[in-house]
GROMACS .gro file of C-alpha atoms in nm:
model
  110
    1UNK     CA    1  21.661  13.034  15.453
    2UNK     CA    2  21.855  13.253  15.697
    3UNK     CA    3  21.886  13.625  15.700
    4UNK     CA    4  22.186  13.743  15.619
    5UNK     CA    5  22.239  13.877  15.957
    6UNK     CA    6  22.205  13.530  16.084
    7UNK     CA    7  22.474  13.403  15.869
    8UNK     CA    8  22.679  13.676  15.896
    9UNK     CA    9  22.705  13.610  16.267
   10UNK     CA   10  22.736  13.251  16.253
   11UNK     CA   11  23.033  13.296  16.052
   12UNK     CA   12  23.189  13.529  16.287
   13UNK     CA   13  23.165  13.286  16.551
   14UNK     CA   14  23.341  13.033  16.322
   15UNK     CA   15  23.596  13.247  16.290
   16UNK     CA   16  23.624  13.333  16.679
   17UNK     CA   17  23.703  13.035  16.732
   18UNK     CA   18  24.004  13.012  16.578
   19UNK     CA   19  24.324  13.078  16.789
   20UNK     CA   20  24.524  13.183  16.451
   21UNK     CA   21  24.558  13.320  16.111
   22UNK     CA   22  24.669  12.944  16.009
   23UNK     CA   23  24.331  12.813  16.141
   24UNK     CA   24  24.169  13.079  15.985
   25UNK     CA   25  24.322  13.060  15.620
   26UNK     CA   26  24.251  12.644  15.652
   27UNK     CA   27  23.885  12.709  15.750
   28UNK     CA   28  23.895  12.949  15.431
   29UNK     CA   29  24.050  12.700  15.151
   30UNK     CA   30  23.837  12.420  15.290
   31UNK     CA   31  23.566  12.695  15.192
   32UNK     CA   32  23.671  12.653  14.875
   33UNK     CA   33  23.820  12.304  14.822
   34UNK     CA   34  23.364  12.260  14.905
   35UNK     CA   35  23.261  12.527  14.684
   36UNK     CA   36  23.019  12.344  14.406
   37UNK     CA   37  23.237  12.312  14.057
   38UNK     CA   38  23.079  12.596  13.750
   39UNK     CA   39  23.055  12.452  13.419
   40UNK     CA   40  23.337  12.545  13.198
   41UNK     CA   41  23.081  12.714  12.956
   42UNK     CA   42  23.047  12.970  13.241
   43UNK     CA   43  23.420  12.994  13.269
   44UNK     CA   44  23.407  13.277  12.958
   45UNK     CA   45  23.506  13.652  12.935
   46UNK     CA   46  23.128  13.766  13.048
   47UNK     CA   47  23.148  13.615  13.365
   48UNK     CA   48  23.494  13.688  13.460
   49UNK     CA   49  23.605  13.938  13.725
   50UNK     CA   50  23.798  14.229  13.603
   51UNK     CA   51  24.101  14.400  13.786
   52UNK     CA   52  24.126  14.067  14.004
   53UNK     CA   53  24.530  13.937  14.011
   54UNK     CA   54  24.362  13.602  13.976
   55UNK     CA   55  24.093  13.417  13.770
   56UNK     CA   56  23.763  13.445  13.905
   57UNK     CA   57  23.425  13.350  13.753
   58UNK     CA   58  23.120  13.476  13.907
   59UNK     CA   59  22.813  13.321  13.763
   60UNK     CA   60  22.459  13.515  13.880
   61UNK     CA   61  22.131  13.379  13.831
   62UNK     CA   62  21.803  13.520  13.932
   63UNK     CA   63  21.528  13.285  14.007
   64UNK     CA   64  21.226  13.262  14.230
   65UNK     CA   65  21.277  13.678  14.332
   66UNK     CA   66  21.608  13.527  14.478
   67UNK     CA   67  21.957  13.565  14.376
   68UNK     CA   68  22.230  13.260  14.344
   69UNK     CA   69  22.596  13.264  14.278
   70UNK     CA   70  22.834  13.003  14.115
   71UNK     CA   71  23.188  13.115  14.085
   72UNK     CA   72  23.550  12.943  14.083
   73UNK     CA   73  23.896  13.094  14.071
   74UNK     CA   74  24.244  12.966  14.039
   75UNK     CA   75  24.366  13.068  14.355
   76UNK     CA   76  24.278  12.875  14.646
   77UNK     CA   77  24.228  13.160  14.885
   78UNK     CA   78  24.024  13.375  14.648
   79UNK     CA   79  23.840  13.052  14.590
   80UNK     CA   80  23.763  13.047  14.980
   81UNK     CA   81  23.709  13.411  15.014
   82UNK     CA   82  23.459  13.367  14.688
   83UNK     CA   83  23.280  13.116  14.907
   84UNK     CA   84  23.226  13.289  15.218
   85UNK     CA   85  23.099  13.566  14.987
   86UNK     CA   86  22.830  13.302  14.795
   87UNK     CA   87  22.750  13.153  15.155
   88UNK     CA   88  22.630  13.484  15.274
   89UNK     CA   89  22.483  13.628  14.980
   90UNK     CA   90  22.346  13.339  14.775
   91UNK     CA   91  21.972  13.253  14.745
   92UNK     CA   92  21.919  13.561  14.892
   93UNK     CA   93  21.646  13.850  14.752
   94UNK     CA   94  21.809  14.172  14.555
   95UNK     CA   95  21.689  14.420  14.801
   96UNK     CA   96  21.794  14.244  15.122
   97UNK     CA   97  22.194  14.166  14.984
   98UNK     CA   98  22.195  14.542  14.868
   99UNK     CA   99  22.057  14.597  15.241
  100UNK     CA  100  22.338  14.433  15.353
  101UNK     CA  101  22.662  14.619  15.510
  102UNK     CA  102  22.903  14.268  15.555
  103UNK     CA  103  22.997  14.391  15.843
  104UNK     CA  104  23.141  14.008  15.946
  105UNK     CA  105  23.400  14.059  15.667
  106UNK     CA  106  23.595  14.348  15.919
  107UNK     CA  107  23.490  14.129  16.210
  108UNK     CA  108  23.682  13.825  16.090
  109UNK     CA  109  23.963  14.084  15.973
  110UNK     CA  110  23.901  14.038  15.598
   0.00000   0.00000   0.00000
């Protein structure tokens, strides 16, 4: 698995890429339209993010001294923003994502 450095920067050079804020926003609901569907039974009130304008669900699990995320949202660009979140942070160990500054988040302009 990659640090999150590592896929922090590879991300930022996705982004660089990109001559616009169209290309950008694509490259972010595609992020989504991919991101792996949560069972409904994980689409309850204990799972849901509070104070967010739209649905999201954000599903932890703790396994192997690694953390991994499943979440889904009605909105398509929270949806992609959710995923570039889970791609970063996912399958990662507690200490290193608390580590963590996502400093690609103000690189990309997020």
């Amino acid at each position: 698995m990659n640090s999150i450095k590592e896929i922090e920067n590879s991300l930022t050079e996705d982004f660089n890429t990109f001559d616009n804020w169209t290309d950008k926003y694509e490259y972010i609901i595609d992020l989504g339209k991919n991101l792996p569907l949560i069972p409904s039974e994980f689409k309850i009130d204990e799972f849901k993010v509070k104070g967010c304008q739209s649905q999201v669900w954000l599903k932890p699990e703790y396994k192997d001294g690694k953390l991994f995320f499943y979440a889904d949202s009605d909105a398509i660009i929270t949806k992609g923003l959710i995923a570039l979140l889970i791609k970063v942070l996912s399958g990662q160990t507690p200490e290193n994502i608390l580590k963590s500054d996502l400093d690609f988040l103000n690189k990309i302009g997020m």
